[in-house]
Coordinates of C-alpha atoms in Angstrom, one line a residue:
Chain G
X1 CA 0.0 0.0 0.0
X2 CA 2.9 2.2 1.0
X3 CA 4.0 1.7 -2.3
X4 CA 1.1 3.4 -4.1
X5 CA -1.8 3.4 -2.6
X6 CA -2.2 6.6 -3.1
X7 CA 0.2 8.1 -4.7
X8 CA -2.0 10.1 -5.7
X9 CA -0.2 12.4 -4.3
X10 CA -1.2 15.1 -6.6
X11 CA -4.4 13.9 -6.0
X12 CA -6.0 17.6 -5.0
X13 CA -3.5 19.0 -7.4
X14 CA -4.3 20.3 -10.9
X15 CA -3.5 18.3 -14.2
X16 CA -0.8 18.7 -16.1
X17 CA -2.1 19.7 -19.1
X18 CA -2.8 22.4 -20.9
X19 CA -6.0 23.5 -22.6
X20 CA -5.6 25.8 -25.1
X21 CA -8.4 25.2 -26.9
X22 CA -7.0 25.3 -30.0
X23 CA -5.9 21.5 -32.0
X24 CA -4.1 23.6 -34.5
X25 CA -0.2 23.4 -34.4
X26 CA 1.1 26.1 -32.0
X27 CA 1.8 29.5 -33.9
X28 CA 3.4 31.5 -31.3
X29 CA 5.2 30.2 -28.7
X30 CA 6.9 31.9 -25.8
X31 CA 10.0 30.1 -24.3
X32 CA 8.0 26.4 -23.5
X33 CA 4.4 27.6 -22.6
X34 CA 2.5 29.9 -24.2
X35 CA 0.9 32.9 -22.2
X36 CA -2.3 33.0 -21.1
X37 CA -2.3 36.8 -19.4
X38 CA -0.2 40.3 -20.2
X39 CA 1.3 39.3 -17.0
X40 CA 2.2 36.3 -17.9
X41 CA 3.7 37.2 -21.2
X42 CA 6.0 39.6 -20.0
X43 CA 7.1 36.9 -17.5
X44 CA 7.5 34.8 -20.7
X45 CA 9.8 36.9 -22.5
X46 CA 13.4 37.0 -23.1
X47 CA 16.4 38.5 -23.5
X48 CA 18.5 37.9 -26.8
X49 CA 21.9 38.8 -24.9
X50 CA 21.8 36.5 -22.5
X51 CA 24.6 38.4 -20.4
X52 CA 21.8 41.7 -20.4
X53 CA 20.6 43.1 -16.8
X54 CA 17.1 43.7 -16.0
X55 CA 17.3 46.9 -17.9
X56 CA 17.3 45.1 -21.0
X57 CA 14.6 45.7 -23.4
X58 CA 12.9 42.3 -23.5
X59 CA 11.8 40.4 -27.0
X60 CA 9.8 38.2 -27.7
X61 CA 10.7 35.1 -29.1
X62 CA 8.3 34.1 -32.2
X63 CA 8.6 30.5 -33.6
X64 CA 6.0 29.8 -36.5
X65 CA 5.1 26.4 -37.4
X66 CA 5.2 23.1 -36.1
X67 CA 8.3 23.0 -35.8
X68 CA 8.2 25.0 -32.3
X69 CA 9.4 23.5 -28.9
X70 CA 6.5 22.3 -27.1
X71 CA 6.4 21.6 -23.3
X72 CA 5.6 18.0 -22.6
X73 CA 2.1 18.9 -20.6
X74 CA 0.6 20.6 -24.3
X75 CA -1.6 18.0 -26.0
X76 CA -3.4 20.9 -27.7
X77 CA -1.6 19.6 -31.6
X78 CA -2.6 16.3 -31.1
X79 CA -5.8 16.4 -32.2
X80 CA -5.3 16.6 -36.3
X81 CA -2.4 13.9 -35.8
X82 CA -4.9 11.6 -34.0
X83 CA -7.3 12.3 -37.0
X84 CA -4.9 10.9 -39.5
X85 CA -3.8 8.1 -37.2
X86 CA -7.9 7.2 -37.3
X87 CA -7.3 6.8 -41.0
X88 CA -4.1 4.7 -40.6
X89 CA -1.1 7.4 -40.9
X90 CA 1.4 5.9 -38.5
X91 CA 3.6 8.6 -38.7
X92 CA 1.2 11.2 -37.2
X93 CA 0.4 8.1 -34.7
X94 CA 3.8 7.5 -33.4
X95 CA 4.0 11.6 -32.3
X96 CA 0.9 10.9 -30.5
X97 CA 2.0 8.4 -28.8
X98 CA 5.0 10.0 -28.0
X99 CA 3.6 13.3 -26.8
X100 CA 1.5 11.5 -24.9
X101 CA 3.9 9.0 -23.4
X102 CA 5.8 12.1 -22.4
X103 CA 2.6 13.9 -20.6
X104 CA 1.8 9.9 -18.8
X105 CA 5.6 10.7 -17.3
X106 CA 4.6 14.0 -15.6
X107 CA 0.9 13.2 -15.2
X108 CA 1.7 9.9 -13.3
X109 CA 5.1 10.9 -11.6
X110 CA 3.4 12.3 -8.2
X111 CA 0.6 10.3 -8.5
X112 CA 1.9 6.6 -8.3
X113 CA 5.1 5.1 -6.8
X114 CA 8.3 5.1 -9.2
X115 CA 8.6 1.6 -9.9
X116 CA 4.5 1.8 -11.0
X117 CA 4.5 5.2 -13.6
X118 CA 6.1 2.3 -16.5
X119 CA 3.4 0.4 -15.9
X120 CA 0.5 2.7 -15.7
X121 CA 1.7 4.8 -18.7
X122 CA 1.9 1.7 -21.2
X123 CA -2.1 0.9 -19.8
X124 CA -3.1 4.2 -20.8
X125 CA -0.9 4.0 -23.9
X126 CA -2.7 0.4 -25.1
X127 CA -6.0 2.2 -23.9
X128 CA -5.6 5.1 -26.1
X129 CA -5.0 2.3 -29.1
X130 CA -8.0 0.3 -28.1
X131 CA -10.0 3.5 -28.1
X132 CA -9.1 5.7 -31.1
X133 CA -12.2 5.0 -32.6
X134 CA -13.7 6.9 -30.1
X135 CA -11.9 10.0 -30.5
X136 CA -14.1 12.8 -32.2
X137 CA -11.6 14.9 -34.0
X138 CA -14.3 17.9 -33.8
X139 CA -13.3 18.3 -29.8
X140 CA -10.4 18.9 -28.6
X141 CA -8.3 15.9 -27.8
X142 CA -6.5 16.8 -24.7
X143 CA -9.6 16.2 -22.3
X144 CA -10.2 12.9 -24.2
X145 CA -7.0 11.6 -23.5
X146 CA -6.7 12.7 -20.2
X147 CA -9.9 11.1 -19.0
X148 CA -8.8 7.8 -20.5
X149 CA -5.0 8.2 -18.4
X150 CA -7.1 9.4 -15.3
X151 CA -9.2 6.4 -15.6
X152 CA -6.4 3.9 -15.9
X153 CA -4.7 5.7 -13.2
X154 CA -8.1 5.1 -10.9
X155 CA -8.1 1.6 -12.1
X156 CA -4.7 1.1 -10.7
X157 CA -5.3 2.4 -8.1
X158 CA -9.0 0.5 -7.1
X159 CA -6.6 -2.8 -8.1
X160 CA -3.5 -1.9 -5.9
X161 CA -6.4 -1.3 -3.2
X162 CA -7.7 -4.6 -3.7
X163 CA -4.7 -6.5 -3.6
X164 CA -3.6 -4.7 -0.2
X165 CA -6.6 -5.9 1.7
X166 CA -5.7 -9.0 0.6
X167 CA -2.0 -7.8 2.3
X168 CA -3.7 -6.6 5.2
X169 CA -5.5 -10.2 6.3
X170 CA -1.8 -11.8 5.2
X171 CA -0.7 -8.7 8.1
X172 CA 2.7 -8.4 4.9
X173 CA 5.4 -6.5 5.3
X174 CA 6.0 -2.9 3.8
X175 CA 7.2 -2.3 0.4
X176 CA 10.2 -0.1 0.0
X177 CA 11.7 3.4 1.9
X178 CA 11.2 5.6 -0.9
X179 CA 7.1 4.8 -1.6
X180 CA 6.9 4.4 1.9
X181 CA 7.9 7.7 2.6
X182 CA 5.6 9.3 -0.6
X183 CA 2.6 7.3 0.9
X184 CA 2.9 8.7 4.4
X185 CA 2.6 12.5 2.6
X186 CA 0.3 11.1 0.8
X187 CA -2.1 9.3 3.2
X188 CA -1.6 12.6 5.7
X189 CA -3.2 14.5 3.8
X190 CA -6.7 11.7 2.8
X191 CA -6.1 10.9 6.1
X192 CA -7.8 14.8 7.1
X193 CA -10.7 13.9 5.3
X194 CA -11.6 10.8 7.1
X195 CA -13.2 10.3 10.4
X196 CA -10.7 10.1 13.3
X197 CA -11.8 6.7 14.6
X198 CA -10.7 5.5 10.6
X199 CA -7.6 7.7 10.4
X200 CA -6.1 6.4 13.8
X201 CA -6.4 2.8 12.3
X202 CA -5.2 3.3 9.1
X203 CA -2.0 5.4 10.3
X204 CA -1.0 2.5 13.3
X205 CA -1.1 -0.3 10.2
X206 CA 0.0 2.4 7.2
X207 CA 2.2 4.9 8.6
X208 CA 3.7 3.1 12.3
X209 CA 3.6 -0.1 10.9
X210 CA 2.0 -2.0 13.7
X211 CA 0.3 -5.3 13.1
X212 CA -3.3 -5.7 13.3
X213 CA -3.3 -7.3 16.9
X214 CA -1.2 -4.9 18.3
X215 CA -3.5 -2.4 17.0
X216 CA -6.7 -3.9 18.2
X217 CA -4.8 -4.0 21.3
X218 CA -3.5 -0.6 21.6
X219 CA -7.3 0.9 20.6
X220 CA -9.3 -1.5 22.9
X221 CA -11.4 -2.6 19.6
X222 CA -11.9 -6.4 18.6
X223 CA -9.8 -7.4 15.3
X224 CA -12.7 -7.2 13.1
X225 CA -13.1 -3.8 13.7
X226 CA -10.0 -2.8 13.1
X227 CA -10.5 -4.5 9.9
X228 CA -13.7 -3.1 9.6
X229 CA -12.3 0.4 10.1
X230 CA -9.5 0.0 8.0
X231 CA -11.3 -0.7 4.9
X232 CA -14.2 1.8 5.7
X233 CA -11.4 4.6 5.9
X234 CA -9.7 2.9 2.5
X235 CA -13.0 2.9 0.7
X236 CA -13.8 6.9 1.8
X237 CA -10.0 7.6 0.8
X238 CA -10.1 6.2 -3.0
X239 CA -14.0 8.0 -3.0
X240 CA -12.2 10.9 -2.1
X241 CA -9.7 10.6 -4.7
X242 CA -12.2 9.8 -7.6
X243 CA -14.4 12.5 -6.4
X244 CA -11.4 15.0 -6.6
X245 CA -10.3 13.7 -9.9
X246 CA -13.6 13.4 -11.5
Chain N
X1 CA 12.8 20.7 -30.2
X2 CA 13.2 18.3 -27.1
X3 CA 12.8 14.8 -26.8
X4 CA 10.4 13.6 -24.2
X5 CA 10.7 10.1 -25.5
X6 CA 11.3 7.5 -22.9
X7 CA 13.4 4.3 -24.3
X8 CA 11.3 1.8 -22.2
X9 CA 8.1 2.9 -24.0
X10 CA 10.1 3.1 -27.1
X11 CA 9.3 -0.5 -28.3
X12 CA 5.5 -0.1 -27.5
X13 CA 5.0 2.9 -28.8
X14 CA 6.8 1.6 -32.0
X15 CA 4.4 -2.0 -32.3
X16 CA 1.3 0.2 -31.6
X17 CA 2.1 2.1 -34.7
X18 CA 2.9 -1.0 -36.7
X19 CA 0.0 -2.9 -35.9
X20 CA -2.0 0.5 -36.6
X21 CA -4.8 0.0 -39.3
X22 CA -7.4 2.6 -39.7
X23 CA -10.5 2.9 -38.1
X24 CA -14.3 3.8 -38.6
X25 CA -15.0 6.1 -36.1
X26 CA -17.5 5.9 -33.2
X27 CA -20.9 7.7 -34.4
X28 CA -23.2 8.4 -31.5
X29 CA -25.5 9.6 -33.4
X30 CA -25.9 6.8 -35.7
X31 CA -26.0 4.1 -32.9
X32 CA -28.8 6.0 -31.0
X33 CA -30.8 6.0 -34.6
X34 CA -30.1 2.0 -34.9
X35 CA -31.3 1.5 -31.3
X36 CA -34.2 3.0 -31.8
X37 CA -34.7 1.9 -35.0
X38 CA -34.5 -1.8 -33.2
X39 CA -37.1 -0.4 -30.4
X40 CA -39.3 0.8 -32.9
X41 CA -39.6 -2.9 -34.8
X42 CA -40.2 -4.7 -31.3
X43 CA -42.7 -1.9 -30.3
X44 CA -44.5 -2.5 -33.6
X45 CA -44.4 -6.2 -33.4
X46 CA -45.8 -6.4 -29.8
X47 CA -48.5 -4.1 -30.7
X48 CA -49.6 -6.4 -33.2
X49 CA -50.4 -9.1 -30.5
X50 CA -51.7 -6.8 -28.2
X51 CA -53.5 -4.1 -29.9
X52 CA -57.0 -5.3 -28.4
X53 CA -56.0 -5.5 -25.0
X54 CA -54.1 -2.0 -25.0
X55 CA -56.7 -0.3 -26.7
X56 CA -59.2 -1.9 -23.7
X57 CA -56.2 -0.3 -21.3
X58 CA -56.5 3.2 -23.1
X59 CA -60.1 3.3 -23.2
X60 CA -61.1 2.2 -19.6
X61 CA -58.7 4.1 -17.8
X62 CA -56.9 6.8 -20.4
X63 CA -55.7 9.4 -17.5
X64 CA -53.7 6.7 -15.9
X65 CA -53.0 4.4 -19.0
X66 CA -51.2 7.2 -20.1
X67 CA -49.4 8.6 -16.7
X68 CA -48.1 4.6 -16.3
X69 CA -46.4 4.1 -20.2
X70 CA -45.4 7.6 -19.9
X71 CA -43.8 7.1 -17.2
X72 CA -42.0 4.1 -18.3
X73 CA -41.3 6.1 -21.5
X74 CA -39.7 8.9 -19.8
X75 CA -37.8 6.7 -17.7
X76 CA -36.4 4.8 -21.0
X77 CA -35.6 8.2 -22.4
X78 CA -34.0 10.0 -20.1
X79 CA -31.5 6.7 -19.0
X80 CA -31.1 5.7 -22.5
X81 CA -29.5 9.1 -22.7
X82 CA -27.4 9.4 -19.6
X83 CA -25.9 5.9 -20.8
X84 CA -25.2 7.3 -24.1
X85 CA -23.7 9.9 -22.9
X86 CA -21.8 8.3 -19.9
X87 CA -20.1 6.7 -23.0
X88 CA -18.2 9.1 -24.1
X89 CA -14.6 9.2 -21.9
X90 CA -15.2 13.0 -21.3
X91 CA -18.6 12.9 -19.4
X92 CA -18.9 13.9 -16.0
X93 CA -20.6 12.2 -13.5
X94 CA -23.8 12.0 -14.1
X95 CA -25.2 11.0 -10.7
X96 CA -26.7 13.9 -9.6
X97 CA -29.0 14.3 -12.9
X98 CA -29.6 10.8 -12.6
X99 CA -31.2 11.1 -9.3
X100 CA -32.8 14.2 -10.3
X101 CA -34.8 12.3 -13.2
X102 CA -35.6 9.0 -11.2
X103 CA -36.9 11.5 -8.2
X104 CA -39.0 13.8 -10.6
X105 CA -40.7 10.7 -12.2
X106 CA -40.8 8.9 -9.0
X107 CA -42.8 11.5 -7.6
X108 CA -45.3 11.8 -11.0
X109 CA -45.7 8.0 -10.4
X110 CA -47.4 8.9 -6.8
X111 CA -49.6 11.7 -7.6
X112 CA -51.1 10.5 -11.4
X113 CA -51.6 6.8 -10.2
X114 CA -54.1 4.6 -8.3
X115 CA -53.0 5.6 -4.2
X116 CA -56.0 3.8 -3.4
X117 CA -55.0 0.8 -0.4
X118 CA -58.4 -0.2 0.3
X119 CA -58.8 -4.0 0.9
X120 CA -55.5 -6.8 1.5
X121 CA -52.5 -6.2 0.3
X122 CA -53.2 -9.9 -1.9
X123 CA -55.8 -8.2 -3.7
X124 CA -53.9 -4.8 -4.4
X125 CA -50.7 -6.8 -5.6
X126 CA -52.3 -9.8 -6.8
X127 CA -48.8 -12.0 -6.9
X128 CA -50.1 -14.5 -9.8
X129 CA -50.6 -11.3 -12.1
X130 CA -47.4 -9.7 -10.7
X131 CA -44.8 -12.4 -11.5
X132 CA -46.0 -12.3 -15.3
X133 CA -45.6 -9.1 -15.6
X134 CA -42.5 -8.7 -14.0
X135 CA -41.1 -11.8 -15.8
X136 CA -42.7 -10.5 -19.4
X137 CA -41.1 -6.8 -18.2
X138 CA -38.2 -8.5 -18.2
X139 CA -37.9 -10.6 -20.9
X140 CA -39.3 -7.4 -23.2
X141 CA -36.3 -6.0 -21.8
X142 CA -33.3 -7.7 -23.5
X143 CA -33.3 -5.8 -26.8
X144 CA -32.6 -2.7 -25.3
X145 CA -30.1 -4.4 -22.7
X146 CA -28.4 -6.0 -25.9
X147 CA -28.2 -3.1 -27.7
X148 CA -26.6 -1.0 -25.0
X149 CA -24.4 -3.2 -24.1
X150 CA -23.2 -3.9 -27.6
X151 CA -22.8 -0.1 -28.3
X152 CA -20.8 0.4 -24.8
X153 CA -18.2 -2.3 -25.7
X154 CA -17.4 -0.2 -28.8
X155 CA -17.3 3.0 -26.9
X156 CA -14.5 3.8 -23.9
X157 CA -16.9 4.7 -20.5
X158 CA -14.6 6.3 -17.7
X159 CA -17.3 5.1 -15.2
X160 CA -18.1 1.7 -16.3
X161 CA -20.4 0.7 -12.8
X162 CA -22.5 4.0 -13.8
X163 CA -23.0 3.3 -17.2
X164 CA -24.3 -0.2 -16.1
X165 CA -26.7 1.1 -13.4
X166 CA -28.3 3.6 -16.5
X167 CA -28.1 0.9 -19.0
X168 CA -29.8 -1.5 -16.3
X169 CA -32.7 0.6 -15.8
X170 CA -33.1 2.5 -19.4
X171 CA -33.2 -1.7 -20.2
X172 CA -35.7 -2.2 -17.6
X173 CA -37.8 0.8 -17.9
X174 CA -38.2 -0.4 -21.7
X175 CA -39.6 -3.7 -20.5
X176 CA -42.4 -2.0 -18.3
X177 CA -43.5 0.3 -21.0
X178 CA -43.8 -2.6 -23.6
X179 CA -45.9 -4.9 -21.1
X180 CA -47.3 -1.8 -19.6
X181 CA -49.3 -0.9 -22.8
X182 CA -51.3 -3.9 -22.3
X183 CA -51.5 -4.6 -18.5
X184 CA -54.8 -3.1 -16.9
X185 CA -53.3 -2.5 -13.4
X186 CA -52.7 1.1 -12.4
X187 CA -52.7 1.0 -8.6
X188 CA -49.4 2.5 -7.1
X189 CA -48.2 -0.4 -4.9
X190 CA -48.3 -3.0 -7.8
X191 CA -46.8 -1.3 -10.1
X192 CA -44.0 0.0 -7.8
X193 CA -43.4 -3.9 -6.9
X194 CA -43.8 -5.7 -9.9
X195 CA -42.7 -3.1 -12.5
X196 CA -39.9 -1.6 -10.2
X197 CA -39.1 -4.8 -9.4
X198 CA -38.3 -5.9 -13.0
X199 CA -36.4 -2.9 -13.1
X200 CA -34.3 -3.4 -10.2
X201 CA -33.6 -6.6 -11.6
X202 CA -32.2 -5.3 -14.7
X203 CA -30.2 -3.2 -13.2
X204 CA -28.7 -5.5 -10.7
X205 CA -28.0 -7.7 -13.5
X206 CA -26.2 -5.0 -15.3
X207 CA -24.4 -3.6 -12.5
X208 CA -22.8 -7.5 -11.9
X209 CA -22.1 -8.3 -15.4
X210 CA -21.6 -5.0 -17.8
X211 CA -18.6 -3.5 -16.3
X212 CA -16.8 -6.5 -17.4
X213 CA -17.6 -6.6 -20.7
X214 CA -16.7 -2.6 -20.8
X215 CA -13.3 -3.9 -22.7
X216 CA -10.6 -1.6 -21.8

């Protein structure tokens, strides 16, 4: 559980995309993202002499074509190339997958443990090949994508869940330092939105480590309602996460 | 330009594209016409056996007649088109609308039928009656269960148990309207029991075996 469980991290934090709204290739961009305020586009600009103070007058750096750079979290091109891939161009398909194999890293990189973001982004990757018949090339294809990752995100999650109870009845060990450590963050912060009588059980077995016997000792409660706790507080934690994510 | 391309997904990326072969893309539109096209032919052909008996139906009671199938019709509609639309990846949850519909025609079903309770509960719900109809609700239901089913495998629902539960009880509410036309019964507690029951069945049913055959 440690291990993923809930990664999801990032879980109240925003996606890492980028809705522009446009599927056309990028005509302007500034530096990696393109502005979205006056504010923003002066914060955007640069400098041509690098070795220039503040006083420098600032320009703006104009790329035409689709030949710009393109931060990894903008999908917004996609959506011709996925339109040609419909009709079997596999050249326009292999740079969605890519740009989209690079978007999984970020998406899933505080969302599920290390050793899990491989697996997880080739999912969503086969997903997106199962499912290209549903894309509608008349929408934009960045929200289409993203709920299909999101879902096989979710899915991985609901299955890593599953498998832990299992985990919990076998009373297993913990997984490794470095997802054990992401969890605890992680399950902190679910752990707010739970009632307390749930919270306290989950973080003795979660977060201290304790066994379930010790626990049921240490709370005064019969096994079964430890158990009983534990899953209630598991079940209102992923319902939590869906709910945020939805 | 930089490259975000990560050498472990390299060899997947690169078999998805060679197995790529085009694809006829998903028409809503055009699966929602066969559907009802389908609906339309089993509506007909049921008619044909029980024209008599729903025209005895229409005439003897119209007021309700027409609250019960419209009911049932409304009910078809409106979760017909939540699960259409629950198959598109991009929907939102569409709980929320889902309870608003069941509430607003659960409460037309109260006030426009029979309230009457008069008399033993075995005369008001008349069990040998009931079980045919819920049985024949049922059975009336499978088209519409197929069909949905058939059209969310080819589709990609983020929320597969949801999409279940609408297709279970669009399927269901299909069923009563069908039998409905024919059945003479309008009091509250029978159909809430018999015809509710045949769609809580259908939806059970659903909710235990569609999200399996969702396909992702």
């Amino acid at each position: 559980m440690r291990a993923a469980l809930v990664t999801a991290i990032g879980w109240c934090d925003t996606l890492p995309v980028r809705f522009t709204g446009s599927e056309k290739a990028g005509l302007v961009h500034l530096t990696e993202r393109p502005p979205v305020t006056i504010a923003e586009a002066r914060a955007d600009m640069v400098t041509e002499d690098k070795g220039e103070t503040m006083n420098a007058k600032p320009k703006l750096r104009v790329v035409e074509g689709s030949e710009a750079p393109r931060s990894a979290t903008d999908l917004s091109h996609l959506g011709p190339l996925m339109a040609r891939a419909q009709k079997g161009d596999k050249r326009a398909y292999q740079e969605v997958l890519k740009a989209c194999d690079a978007w999984l890293r970020i998406f899933l990189a505080r969302r599920v443990a290390p050793d899990a973001v491989e697996d997880v982004a080739q999912e969503a990757l086969m997903a997106l090949h199962k499912k290209r018949h549903t894309y509608d090339p008349t929408k934009p294809f960045a929200p289409w994508f993203v709920a299909i990752a999101r879902y096989k995100w979710l899915d991985k999650l609901r299955r890593h869940y599953r498998a832990e109870e299992v985990e919990l009845e076998d009373q297993a060990a913990v997984g490794g330092h470095e997802s054990a450590v992401m969890s605890k963050i992680v399950l902190e912060r679910l752990l707010s939105h739970i009632p307390e009588n749930q919270a306290q059980a989950i973080r003795l077995a979660k977060i201290e480590g304790h066994a379930l016997d010790e626990i049921a000792e240490m709370t005064g409660q019969s096994l079964s309602s430890v158990k009983v706790r534990i899953h209630r507080g598991m079940k209102r934690m992923m319902k939590r996460l869906e709910e945020a994510n939805a | 330009m930089p490259s975000y391309e990560n050498p472990s997904s390299a060899s997947l990326i690169d078999g998805l594209t060679a197995s790529l072969a085009p694809v006829s893309r998903r028409r809503p539109t055009r699966e929602a016409l066969m559907l009802a096209g389908i609906l339309a032919l089993q509506l007909v052909g049921t008619y044909l056996f029980i024209s008599s008996s729903t025209s005895a139906v229409f005439t003897h009671n119209p007021t309700m007649a027409f609250a019960k199938t419209g009911l049932f019709a409304a009910l078809t509609i409106g979760f017909a088109a939540l699960a259409f639309r629950s198959f598109e990846p991009t929907a939102p949850r569409q709980k929320k609308l889902a309870l608003a519909i069941g509430g607003a025609l659960a409460g037309f079903a109260v006030l426009s039928l029979d309230r009457s309770f008069g008399g033993s509960a075995q005369a008001i719900l008349m069990p040998s009656k009931g079980i045919t109809c819920l049985v024949s609700s049922i059975s009336f239901s499978l088209p519409m269960f197929i069909g949905l089913t058939f059209f969310m495998r080819g589709a990609a629902p983020t929320s597969p148990k949801m999409t279940a539960l609408f297709i279970g009880i669009a399927s269901g509410s299909w069923g009563a309207f069908l039998y409905g036309l024919q059945c003479p019964f309008m009091n509250l507690g029978y159909v809430a029991l018999w015809y509710g029951g045949a769609i809580a069945l259908t939806t059970l049913a659903a909710a235990a075996l569609l999200p399996r055959f969702a396909r992702w």
